[in-house]
Tab-separated table of C-alpha atoms in Angstrom:
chain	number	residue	atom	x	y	z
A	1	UNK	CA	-6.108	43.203	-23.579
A	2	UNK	CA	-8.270	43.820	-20.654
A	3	UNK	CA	-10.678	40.822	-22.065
A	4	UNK	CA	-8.279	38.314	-22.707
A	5	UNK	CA	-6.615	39.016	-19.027
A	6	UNK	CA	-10.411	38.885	-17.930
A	7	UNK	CA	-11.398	35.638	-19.944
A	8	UNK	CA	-7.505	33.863	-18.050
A	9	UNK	CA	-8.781	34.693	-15.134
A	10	UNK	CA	-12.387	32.652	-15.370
A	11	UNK	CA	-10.958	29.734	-17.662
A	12	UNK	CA	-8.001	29.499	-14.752
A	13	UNK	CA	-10.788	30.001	-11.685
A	14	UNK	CA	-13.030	26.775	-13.491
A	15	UNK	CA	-9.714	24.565	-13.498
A	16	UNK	CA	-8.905	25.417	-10.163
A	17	UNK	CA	-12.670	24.740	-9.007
A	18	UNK	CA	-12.680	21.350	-11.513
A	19	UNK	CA	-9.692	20.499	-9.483
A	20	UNK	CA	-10.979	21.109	-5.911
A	21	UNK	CA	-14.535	19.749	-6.722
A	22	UNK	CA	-12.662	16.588	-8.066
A	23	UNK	CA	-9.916	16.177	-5.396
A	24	UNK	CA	-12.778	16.266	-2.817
A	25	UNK	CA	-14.868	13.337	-4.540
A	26	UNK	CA	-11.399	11.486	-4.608
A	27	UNK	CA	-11.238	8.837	-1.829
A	28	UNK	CA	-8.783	8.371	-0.464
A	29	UNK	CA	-7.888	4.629	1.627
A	30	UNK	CA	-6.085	4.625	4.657
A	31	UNK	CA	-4.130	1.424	5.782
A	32	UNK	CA	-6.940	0.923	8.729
A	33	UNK	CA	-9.726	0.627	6.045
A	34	UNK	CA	-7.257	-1.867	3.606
A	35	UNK	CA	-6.880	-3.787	6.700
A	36	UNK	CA	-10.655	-4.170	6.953
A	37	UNK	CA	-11.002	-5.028	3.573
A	38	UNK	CA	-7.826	-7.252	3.114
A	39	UNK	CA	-9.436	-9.481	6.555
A	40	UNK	CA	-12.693	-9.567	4.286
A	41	UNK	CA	-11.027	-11.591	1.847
A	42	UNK	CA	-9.033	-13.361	4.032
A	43	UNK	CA	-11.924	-14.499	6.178
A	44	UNK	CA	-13.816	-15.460	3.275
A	45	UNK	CA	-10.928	-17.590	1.843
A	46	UNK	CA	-10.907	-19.743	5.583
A	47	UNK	CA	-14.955	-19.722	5.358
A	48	UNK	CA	-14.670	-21.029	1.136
A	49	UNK	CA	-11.743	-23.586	1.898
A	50	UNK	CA	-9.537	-21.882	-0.245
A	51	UNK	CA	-6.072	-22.699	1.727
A	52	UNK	CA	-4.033	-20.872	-1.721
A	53	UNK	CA	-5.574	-17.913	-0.892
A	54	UNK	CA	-5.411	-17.714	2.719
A	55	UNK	CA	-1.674	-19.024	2.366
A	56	UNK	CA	-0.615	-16.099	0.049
A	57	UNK	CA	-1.825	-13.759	3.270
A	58	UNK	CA	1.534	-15.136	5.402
A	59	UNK	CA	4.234	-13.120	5.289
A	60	UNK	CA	6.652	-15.933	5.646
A	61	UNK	CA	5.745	-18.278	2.358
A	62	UNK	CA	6.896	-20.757	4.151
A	63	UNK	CA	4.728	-20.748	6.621
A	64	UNK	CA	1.882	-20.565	3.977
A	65	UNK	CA	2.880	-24.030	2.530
A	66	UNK	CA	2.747	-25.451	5.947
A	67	UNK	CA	-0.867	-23.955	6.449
A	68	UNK	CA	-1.992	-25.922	3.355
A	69	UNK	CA	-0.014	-28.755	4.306
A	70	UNK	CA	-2.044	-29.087	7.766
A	71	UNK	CA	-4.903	-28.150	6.278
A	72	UNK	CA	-4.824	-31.551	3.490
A	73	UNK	CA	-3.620	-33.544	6.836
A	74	UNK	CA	-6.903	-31.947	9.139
A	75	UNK	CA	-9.292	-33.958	7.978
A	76	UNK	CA	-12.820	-33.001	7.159
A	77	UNK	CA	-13.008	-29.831	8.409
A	78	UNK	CA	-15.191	-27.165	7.330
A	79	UNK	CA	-15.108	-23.471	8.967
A	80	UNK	CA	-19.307	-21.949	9.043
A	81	UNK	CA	-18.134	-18.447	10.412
A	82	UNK	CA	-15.295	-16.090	10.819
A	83	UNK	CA	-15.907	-13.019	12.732
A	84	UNK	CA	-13.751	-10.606	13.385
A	85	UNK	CA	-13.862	-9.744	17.437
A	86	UNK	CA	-11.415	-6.945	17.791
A	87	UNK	CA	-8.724	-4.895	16.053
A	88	UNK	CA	-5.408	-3.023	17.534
A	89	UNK	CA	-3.623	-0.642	15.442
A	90	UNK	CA	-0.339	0.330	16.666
A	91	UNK	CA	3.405	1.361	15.065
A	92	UNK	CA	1.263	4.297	13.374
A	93	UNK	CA	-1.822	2.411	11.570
A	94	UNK	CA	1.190	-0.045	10.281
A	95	UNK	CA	0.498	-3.092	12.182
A	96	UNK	CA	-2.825	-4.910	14.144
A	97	UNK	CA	-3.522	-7.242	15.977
A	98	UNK	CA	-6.713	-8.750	14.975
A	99	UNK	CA	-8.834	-11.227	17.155
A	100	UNK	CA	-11.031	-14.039	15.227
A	101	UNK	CA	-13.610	-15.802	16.507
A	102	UNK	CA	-13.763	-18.970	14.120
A	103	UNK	CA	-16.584	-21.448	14.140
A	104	UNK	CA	-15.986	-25.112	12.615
A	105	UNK	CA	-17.324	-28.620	12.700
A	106	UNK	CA	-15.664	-32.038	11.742
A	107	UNK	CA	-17.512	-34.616	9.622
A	108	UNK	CA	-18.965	-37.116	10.430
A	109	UNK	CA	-19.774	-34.671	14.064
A	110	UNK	CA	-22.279	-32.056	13.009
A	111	UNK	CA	-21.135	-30.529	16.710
A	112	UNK	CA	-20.018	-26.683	16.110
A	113	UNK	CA	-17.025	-25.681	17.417
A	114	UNK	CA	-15.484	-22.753	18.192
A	115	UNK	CA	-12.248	-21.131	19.078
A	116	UNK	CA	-10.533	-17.653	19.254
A	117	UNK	CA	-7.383	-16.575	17.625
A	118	UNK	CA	-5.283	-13.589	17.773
A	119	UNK	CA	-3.114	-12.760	14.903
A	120	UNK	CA	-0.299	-9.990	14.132
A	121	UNK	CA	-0.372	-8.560	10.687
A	122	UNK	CA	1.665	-6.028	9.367
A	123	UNK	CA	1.178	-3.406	5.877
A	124	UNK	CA	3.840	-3.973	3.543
A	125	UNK	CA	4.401	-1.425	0.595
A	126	UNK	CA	1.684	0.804	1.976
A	127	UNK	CA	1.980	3.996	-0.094
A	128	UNK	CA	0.618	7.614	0.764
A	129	UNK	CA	-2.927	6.737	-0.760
A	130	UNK	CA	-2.697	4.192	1.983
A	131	UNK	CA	-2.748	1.137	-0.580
A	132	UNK	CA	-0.815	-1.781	-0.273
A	133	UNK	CA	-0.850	-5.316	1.132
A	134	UNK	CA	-1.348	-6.431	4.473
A	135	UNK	CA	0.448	-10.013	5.985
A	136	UNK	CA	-0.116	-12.086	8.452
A	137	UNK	CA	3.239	-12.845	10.394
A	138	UNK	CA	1.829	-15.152	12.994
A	139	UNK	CA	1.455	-18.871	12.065
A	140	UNK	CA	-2.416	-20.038	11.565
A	141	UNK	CA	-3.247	-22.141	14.601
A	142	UNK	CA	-4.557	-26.025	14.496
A	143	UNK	CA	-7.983	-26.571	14.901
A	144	UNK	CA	-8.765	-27.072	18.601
A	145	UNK	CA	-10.072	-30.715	19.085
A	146	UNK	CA	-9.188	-31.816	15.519
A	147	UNK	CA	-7.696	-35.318	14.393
């Protein structure tokens, strides 16, 4: 009796150290570091032309069908850079608001261009591992200077 009480005890001490050791290794996102990686994507989509997948980052749809509609109207424009100048968190890690610095030139011009946006996005179905999707609820603005 006093074995088998003796051999619970270690077999229940490894699972509860197998479960610490492996809750520890877990890790775990926050909305602030899906923010970072959702404006990753989203400033790669503006830098690779892809106006579907920066449209599908609106909130308001929309709003994303008039982004690609200005976008086939712009022109030849092609964006070189997208940097990311500044992030506010506020409403508890819930919303930003994220200032881009976005660099563009027009063909035939090879003149670079820049401008600097502010945008409001907000986490939508962020659960407690802090995953879910961030949206942008401002419109996109027009390309300064454009035709």
């Amino acid at each position: 009796m006093k074995t088998l009480c003796l051999r619970s005890l270690k077999v229940f001490s490894f699972l509860l150290l197998t479960a610490l050791l492996l809750s520890a290794c877990r890790s775990t996102l926050t909305p602030q570091k899906d923010l970072h990686s959702t404006l990753g994507r989203f400033t790669q989509a503006l830098r690779w032309g892809d106006h579907g997948a920066v449209a599908s980052y609106f909130v308001d749809a929309e709003e994303g069908r008039a982004f690609i509609e200005r976008q086939r109207d712009r022109g030849q424009i092609n964006v070189t850079e997208v940097r990311i100048v500044d992030v506010v968190h506020s409403d508890e890690g819930l919303k930003a608001e994220v200032t881009l610095e976005i660099e563009y030139y027009e063909l035939p011009s090879a003149s670079l261009r820049r401008f600097d946006t502010v945008q409001h996005w907000k986490a939508a179905g962020i659960d407690n591992t802090g995953q879910g999707r961030w949206l942008l609820e401002t419109p996109f603005p027009p390309f300064p200077d454009a035709k």
